[in-house]
Amino acid sequence: MIAFALEIGVGALMLLVFIATLVARGDDRRWVGWLAAAGTLALTLLALPLSPAPAQLGGAFVQDGLALFAKRLFLAATFIGLLGGLSLPGRPFLRRAGEYHILVLASLLGMLVLASARDLVLLFVAFELMSIPLYILAGFAKREAGAVEAALKFFLVGSVSSAVMAYGLSFVYGAVRTTSLAGVAKAMPDGDGLLILGLLAVFGGFGFKIAAFPFHMWVPDTYEAAPTPFVAWLSVTPKAAGFVALFRVYFEGMGTAVSFWVPVAAGLATLTIVAGNLMALPQQNAKRLLAYSGIAHIGYMLVGFAATSASGTAMVLFYLVAYVFGNMGAFLVVEAVARSEGSEHLAAFRGLAQRSPLLALAMLLFLLSLGGIPFVAGFWAKLYVFWAAATAGLYWLVLLGALLTVVALFYYLIVAKRMYIEAPPATTRVPLEPMLALAVLLCALGVVILGVYPKPLVMAALRVAAPLF
Amino acid sequence: MMARAAFLVIAGIAVAAALALVLRRNTVHGALFLVVNLGCVAALYLMLGAIFLAAAQIIVYAGAIMVLFVFAIMVLIPGKEETGPDPRRTWRLLAAPLGGALLLELILLVVGRTAAPAPTGAAPSDNVAAIGRLLFTDYLLPFELTSVLLLAAMVGVLLLARSREGSAEPQGAGPEASVRGSAKPQGSEPEASLR
């Protein structure tokens, strides 16, 4: 049972929130959100001392180091995301706080199981459990302009990707006659064409979920129209879950056959980095800018994936942690500014440093981390990923990635310029809800601590990635 | 020999119905062709001895889901069948060779394969019992997860499908619980008459 402790915990918390929603009265039901956030915090703390447990259900569910690493990350990121969303204004968030949190927790449960799934059926069900609540949440503020369109785009693209994935999984099953991933890994060195075709289709399905280049169309529109604290969470945790599942399906137990995925991942990484960074350049809306830059970051993580080695995997895990803090933080600052100025346009950031120096400093830290400047987390993340790719001999990919990092720095620094150099439209402080401030503070701490002292996390990532190969 | 002939006939009808579904512009006709296709696939499942799957296919897909489809079509697009020139013609033309290449690849792979290994698992005769046993042993976790998924989907549907709320609802009064909401009549007038 101890192996399922976190899943049972999240499931129970979800049911608790469900019941609380049933008995809640009145127009302001945000207290239900406090329950969800407190429960998530408790589960995050519970997850820290957990140690790996033996495989369950005939090897379909494993609680190994990788799973635990991922689960701690998902829980912590969800806690920060919930904190940021606690004080959301607007009628749907007051009255429908219960539904919002039920859906977030259901999606979180899917992610937790996904990190442990070693069976194709469990993998697919967990994937859908993660995705379907996200579609609903994207359309949560359905009276807002564009929300329905955003949710519908996300839903249609997501459903097609799930269908492609299921189709691919059917080929995989047809080729290996087992739903166990261990069996798939064992059959992989034979180079069965049907198996490879199936796994490529599955890769396409994953590509949609992590928003790699040709599958990224839903990202900017969905991010722009969906509620920002939700987007902060959406932009990081499902991506992290997608990468962990990628490691499980494509690396674990495959031995030397992993080299087959090098050209696939390297090609996808090239396209994603180039397209994400170039499309981010002309953006004037902060959320769209972060959406495209997020696509580029997925490309950098795919560089680490293309290394197809234990160190590459570990560095992607480190990158994911750095990205969680940096990207969530940036989105949460956008939320704070947008709530005060009523606009997500980059112009809303003018003179932020004079109005709210600490908020501007936090945003600067996040931007520097996303841009990859030394002594914030993102620098080490990029460096390590490039280093792992170079060790694997992918020099051209490293060169391309480093080149486009400069492009990325340009658009991040434009935001910084607006905050620090341009004159503010008003002199009042940007009001900041305490819980949103706490969420921003946690992200800033994460970015700084990982930037100054990344070693323990790197070591932990290397430890959990080693058994995959 | 007999089985082979039956397979070819059923599979031919299934493919033809699927093609008709894609090619017909009239959505209601398309939905009806889908029923034919789903029925043929159910027959193929029967030929494989997958009794449970065939029954589920008929009851769930050809029955329940198709009724929903037809209703949705009739409610959402009354009399507005897709006509006129295709605005995304060039993209579709681009899709044709790519899809064709994939199809060719699939055919080559399937033809090139040696005979498939004999299916493992339970004998077809106690199919349903075997599935039931598996669902509550090896596949218990995915089975339970789908129930969570259904719960989340239900909450989501109620959330998204609620009609306008707001001034119609009295402030904080009544045993109105949000997840139960959509079962109630919506809008101000029925609301007022209920109280």
XYZ file of C-alpha atoms in Angstrom, chain A residues 4 14-15 18 21-27 29 57-58 60-61 91 95-96 99-100 102-103 106 109 113 119 121-122 125-126 128-129 132-133 135-136 139-140 142-143 167 171 174-175 177 179 192-195 197, chain B residues 102 105-106 109-110 113 116-120 137-143 145-146 148-167 169-180:
104
model
C 0.287 4.057 -3.619
C -10.071 15.280 -4.324
C -13.066 13.537 -2.765
C -15.801 17.344 -3.706
C -18.041 21.756 -2.514
C -21.358 20.014 -1.928
C -21.829 21.552 1.495
C -20.402 24.971 0.623
C -22.819 27.869 0.879
C -22.778 31.429 -0.231
C -21.202 33.366 -3.032
C -16.514 29.574 -1.796
C 0.352 -4.975 -10.026
C 2.680 -7.314 -11.878
C 2.584 -2.172 -14.127
C 3.125 0.374 -11.365
C -17.511 35.315 -10.365
C -18.678 30.409 -6.823
C -16.958 27.584 -8.656
C -14.940 22.589 -9.245
C -11.697 24.346 -10.160
C -11.476 19.143 -8.043
C -10.326 19.300 -11.645
C -7.908 14.985 -10.779
C -3.687 12.293 -9.854
C 0.125 7.679 -11.898
C 2.039 -0.596 -18.702
C -3.092 0.611 -20.611
C -2.245 2.351 -17.349
C -5.612 6.007 -18.836
C -3.320 8.152 -16.683
C -6.270 10.956 -20.298
C -6.941 11.536 -16.607
C -9.280 15.882 -19.805
C -9.524 18.072 -16.673
C -9.423 20.967 -21.302
C -12.239 21.846 -18.922
C -12.577 26.965 -20.574
C -13.287 27.605 -16.917
C -16.351 30.616 -20.098
C -17.851 34.111 -20.100
C -3.617 4.200 -32.671
C 0.395 -1.100 -33.325
C -0.007 -5.817 -32.196
C 3.738 -6.119 -32.620
C 1.521 -8.867 -27.871
C 0.898 -4.211 -22.758
C 10.254 -4.727 -35.810
C 8.884 -2.185 -38.293
C 5.353 -2.238 -36.896
C 6.632 -1.630 -33.375
C 5.866 2.790 -36.519
C 1.723 6.151 -44.292
C 4.193 1.855 -45.253
C 1.558 0.101 -43.171
C 4.856 -3.751 -42.929
C 1.806 -5.927 -42.518
C 5.397 -9.764 -41.473
C 1.401 -13.621 -36.307
C 2.114 -15.626 -33.180
C -0.903 -17.397 -31.761
C -2.915 -15.165 -29.452
C -2.219 -15.763 -25.815
C -6.640 -7.982 -10.726
C -3.927 -6.809 -13.102
C -5.858 -3.861 -14.483
C -7.488 -2.752 -11.245
C -5.650 0.546 -11.129
C -6.560 1.736 -14.638
C -10.114 0.555 -13.994
C -8.695 5.586 -12.503
C -11.349 5.641 -15.193
C -12.021 9.184 -11.247
C -11.862 10.323 -14.854
C -15.627 9.966 -15.199
C -16.148 11.938 -12.009
C -13.901 14.733 -13.265
C -15.641 14.685 -16.645
C -19.031 14.894 -14.970
C -17.975 17.889 -12.878
C -16.604 19.479 -16.026
C -19.726 18.894 -18.070
C -21.935 20.409 -15.390
C -19.570 23.331 -15.146
C -19.414 24.038 -18.860
C -23.026 23.246 -19.704
C -24.677 25.416 -17.067
C -26.636 28.157 -18.683
C -26.306 31.722 -17.508
C -26.130 32.015 -13.779
C -25.894 35.148 -11.736
C -28.685 37.497 -10.847
C -29.903 32.845 -8.315
C -30.840 34.216 -4.916
C -27.791 35.238 -2.915
C -26.526 32.346 -0.861
C -29.947 30.939 -0.146
C -31.311 27.475 -0.687
C -29.603 24.121 -0.686
C -28.018 24.802 -4.064
C -24.825 22.843 -4.334
C -22.779 23.680 -7.335
C -22.086 20.160 -8.561
C -25.724 19.325 -8.472
